[in-house]
PDB file of C-alpha atoms in Angstrom:
ATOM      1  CA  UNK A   1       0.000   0.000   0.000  1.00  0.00           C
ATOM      2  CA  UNK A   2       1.258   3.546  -1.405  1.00  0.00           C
ATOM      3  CA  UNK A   3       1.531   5.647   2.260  1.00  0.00           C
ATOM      4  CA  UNK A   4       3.213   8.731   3.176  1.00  0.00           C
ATOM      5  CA  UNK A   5       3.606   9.998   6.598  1.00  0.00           C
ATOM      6  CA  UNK A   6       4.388  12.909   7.878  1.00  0.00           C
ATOM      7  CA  UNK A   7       6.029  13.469  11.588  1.00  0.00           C
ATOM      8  CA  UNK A   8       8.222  16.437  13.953  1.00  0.00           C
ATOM      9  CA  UNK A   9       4.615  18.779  14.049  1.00  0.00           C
ATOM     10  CA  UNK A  10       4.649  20.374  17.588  1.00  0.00           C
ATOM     11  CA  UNK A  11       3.981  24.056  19.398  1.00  0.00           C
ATOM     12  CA  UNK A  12       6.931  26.448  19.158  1.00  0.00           C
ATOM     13  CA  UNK A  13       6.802  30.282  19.877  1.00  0.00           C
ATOM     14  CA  UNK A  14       7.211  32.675  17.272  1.00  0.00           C
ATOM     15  CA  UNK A  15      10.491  32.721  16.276  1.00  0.00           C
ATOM     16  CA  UNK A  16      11.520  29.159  17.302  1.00  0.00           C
ATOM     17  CA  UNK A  17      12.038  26.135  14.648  1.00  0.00           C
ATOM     18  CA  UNK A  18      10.806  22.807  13.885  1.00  0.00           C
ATOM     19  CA  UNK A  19      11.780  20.052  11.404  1.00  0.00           C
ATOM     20  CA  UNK A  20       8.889  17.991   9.471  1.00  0.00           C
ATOM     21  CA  UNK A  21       9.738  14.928   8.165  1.00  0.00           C
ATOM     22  CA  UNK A  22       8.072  13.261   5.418  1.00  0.00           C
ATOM     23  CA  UNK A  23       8.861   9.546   4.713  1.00  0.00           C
ATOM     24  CA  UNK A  24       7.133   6.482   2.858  1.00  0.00           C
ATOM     25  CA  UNK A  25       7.131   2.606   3.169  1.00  0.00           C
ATOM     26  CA  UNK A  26       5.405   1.807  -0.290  1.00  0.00           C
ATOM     27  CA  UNK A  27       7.424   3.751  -2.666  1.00  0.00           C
ATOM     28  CA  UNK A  28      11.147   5.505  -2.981  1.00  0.00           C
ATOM     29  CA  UNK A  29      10.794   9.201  -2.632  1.00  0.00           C
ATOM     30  CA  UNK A  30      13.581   9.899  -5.015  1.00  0.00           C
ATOM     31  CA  UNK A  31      11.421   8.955  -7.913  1.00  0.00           C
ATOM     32  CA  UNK A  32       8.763  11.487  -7.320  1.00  0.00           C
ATOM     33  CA  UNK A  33       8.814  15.258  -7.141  1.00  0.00           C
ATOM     34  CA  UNK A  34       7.270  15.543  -3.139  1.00  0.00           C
ATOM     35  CA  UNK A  35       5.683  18.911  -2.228  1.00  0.00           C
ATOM     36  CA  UNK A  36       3.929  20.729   1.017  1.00  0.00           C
ATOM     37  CA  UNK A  37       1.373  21.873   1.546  1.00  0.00           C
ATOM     38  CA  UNK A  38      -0.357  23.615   4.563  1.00  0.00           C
ATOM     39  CA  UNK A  39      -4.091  24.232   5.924  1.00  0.00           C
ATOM     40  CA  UNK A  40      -4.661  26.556   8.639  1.00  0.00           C
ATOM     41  CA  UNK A  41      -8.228  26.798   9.919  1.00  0.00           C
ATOM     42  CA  UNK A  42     -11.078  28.368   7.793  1.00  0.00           C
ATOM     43  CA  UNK A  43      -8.606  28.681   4.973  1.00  0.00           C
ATOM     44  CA  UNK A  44      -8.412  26.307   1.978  1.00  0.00           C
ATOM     45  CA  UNK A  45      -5.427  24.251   1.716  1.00  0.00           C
ATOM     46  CA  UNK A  46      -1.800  25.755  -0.114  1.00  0.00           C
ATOM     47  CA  UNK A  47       1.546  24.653  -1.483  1.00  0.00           C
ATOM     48  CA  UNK A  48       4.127  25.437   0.631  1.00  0.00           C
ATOM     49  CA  UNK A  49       7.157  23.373  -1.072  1.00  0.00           C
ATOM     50  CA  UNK A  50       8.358  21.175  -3.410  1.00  0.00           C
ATOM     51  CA  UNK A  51      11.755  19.310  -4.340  1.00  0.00           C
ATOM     52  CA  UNK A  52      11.545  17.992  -7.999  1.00  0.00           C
ATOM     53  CA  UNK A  53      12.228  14.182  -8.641  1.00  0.00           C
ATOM     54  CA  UNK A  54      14.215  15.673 -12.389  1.00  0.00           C
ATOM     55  CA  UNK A  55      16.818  17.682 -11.160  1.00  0.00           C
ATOM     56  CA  UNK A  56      16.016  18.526  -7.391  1.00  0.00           C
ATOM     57  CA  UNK A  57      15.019  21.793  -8.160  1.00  0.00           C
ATOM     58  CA  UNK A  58      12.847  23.415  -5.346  1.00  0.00           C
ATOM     59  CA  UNK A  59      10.380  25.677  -5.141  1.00  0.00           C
ATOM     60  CA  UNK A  60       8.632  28.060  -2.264  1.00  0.00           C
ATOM     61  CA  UNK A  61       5.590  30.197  -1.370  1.00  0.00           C
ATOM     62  CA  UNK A  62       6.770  33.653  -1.493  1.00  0.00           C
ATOM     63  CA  UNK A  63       5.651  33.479   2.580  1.00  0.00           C
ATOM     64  CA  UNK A  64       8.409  30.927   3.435  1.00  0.00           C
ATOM     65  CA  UNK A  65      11.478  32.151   1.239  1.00  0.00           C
ATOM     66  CA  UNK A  66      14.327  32.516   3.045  1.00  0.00           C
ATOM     67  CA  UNK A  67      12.706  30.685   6.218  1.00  0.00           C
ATOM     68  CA  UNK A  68      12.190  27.145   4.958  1.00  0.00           C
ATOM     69  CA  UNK A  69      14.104  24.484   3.345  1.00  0.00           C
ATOM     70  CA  UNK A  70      12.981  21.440   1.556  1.00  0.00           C
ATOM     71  CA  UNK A  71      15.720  18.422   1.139  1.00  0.00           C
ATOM     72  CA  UNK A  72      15.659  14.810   0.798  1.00  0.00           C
ATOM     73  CA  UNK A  73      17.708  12.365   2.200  1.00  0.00           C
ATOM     74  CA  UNK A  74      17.474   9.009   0.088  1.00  0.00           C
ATOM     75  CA  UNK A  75      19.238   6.819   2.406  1.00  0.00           C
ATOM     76  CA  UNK A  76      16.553   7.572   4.514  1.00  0.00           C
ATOM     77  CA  UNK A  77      13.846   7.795   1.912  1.00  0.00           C
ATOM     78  CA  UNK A  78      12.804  11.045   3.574  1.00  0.00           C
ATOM     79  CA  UNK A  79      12.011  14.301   2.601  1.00  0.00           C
ATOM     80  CA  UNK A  80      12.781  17.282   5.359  1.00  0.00           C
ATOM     81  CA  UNK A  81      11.382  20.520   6.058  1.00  0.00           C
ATOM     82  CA  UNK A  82      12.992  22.586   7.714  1.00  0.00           C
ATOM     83  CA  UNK A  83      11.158  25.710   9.099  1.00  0.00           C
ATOM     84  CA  UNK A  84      13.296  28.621  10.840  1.00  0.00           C
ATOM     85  CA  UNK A  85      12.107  31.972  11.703  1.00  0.00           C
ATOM     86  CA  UNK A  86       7.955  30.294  12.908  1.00  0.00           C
ATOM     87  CA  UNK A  87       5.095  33.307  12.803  1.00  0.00           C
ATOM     88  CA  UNK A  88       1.752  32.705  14.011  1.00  0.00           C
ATOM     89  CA  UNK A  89       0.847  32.336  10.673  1.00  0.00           C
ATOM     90  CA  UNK A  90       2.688  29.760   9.926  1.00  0.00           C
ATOM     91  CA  UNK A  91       0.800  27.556  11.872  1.00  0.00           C
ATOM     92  CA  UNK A  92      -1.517  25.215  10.216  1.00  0.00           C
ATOM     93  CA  UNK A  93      -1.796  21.197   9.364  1.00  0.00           C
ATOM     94  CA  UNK A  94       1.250  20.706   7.011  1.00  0.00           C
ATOM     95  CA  UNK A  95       0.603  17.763   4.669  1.00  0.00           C
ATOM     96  CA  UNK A  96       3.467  15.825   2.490  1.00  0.00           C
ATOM     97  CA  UNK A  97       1.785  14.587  -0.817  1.00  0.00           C
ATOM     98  CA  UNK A  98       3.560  13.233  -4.055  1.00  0.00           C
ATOM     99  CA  UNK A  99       2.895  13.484  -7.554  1.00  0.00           C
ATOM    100  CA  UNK A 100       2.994  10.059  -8.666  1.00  0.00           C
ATOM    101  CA  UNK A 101       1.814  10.771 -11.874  1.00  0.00           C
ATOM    102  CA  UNK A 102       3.486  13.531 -12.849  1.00  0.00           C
ATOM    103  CA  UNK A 103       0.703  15.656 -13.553  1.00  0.00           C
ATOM    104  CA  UNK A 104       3.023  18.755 -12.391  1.00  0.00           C
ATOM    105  CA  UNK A 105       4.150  18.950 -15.773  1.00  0.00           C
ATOM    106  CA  UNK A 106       0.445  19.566 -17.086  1.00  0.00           C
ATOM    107  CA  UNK A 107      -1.521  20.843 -13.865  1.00  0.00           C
ATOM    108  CA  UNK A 108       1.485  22.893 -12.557  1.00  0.00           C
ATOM    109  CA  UNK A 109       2.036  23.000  -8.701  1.00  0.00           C
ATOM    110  CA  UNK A 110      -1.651  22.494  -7.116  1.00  0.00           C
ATOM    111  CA  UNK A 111      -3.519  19.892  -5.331  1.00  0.00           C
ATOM    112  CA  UNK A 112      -4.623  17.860  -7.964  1.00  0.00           C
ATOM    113  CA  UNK A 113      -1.486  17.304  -9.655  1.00  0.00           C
ATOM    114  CA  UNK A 114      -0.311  14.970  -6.196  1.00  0.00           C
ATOM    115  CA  UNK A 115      -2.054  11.860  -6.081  1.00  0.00           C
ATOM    116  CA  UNK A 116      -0.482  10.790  -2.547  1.00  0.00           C
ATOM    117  CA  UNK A 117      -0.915  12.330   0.838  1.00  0.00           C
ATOM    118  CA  UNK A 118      -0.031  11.559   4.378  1.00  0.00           C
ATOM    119  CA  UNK A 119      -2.448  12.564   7.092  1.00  0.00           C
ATOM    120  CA  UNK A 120      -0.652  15.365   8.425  1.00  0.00           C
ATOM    121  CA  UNK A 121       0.572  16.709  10.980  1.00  0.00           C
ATOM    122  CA  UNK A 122       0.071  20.105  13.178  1.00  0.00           C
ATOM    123  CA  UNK A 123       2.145  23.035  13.529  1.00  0.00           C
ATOM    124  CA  UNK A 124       0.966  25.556  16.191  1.00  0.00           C
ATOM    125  CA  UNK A 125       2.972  28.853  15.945  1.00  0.00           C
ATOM    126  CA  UNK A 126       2.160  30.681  19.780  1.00  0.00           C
ATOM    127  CA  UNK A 127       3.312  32.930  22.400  1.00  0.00           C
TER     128      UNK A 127
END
């Protein structure tokens, strides 16, 4: 069974740092460009990240440049990211999801395009 999870959410005050981790036990991560996204309450979900299968290019929400880093370790089949710098409105569910299909190509970098998500996992940014 094709399964992502995601893990490291927690409650940090602004300023502070956290480390999500994304990994998978159906499928290798390095064959799939792995983005993610974030829902904070009474909004609608949005893409946060993503670190292309091709060439590892990334990508970021103009919100997070500078603050966030997506990586991937394959020896660990994981994908990281790394959040510095937290606001308040950072927090939010964070979800890891994959494009399996790689319907980024066609769709460009929105929810449909990733056929795979964890469950996620809750980041609460709080003084």
């Amino acid at each position: 069974q094709v399964q992502l999870v995601e893990s490291g959410g927690g409650s940090v005050q602004p300023g502070g740092s956290l480390r999500l981790s994304c990994t998978s036990s159906g499928f290798f991560l390095d064959r799939y460009t792995i983005a993610w996204f974030r829902q904070a309450p009474g909004k609608e979900r949005e893409g946060v990240s993503y670190i292309s299968r091709k060439d590892e290019g990334t990508y970021y929400e103009d919100s997070v440049k500078g603050r966030f880093t997506i990586s991937r370790v394959d020896s660990e089949n994981t994908v990281y990211l790394q959040m510095n710098s937290l606001k308040p409105e950072d927090t939010a569910v964070y979800y890891c999801a994959a494009d399996l299909w790689s319907r980024m190509e066609i769709a460009g970098f929105r929810e449909v395009s990733f056929s795979t998500w964890g469950q996620g996992t809750q980041v609460t940014v709080s003084s």
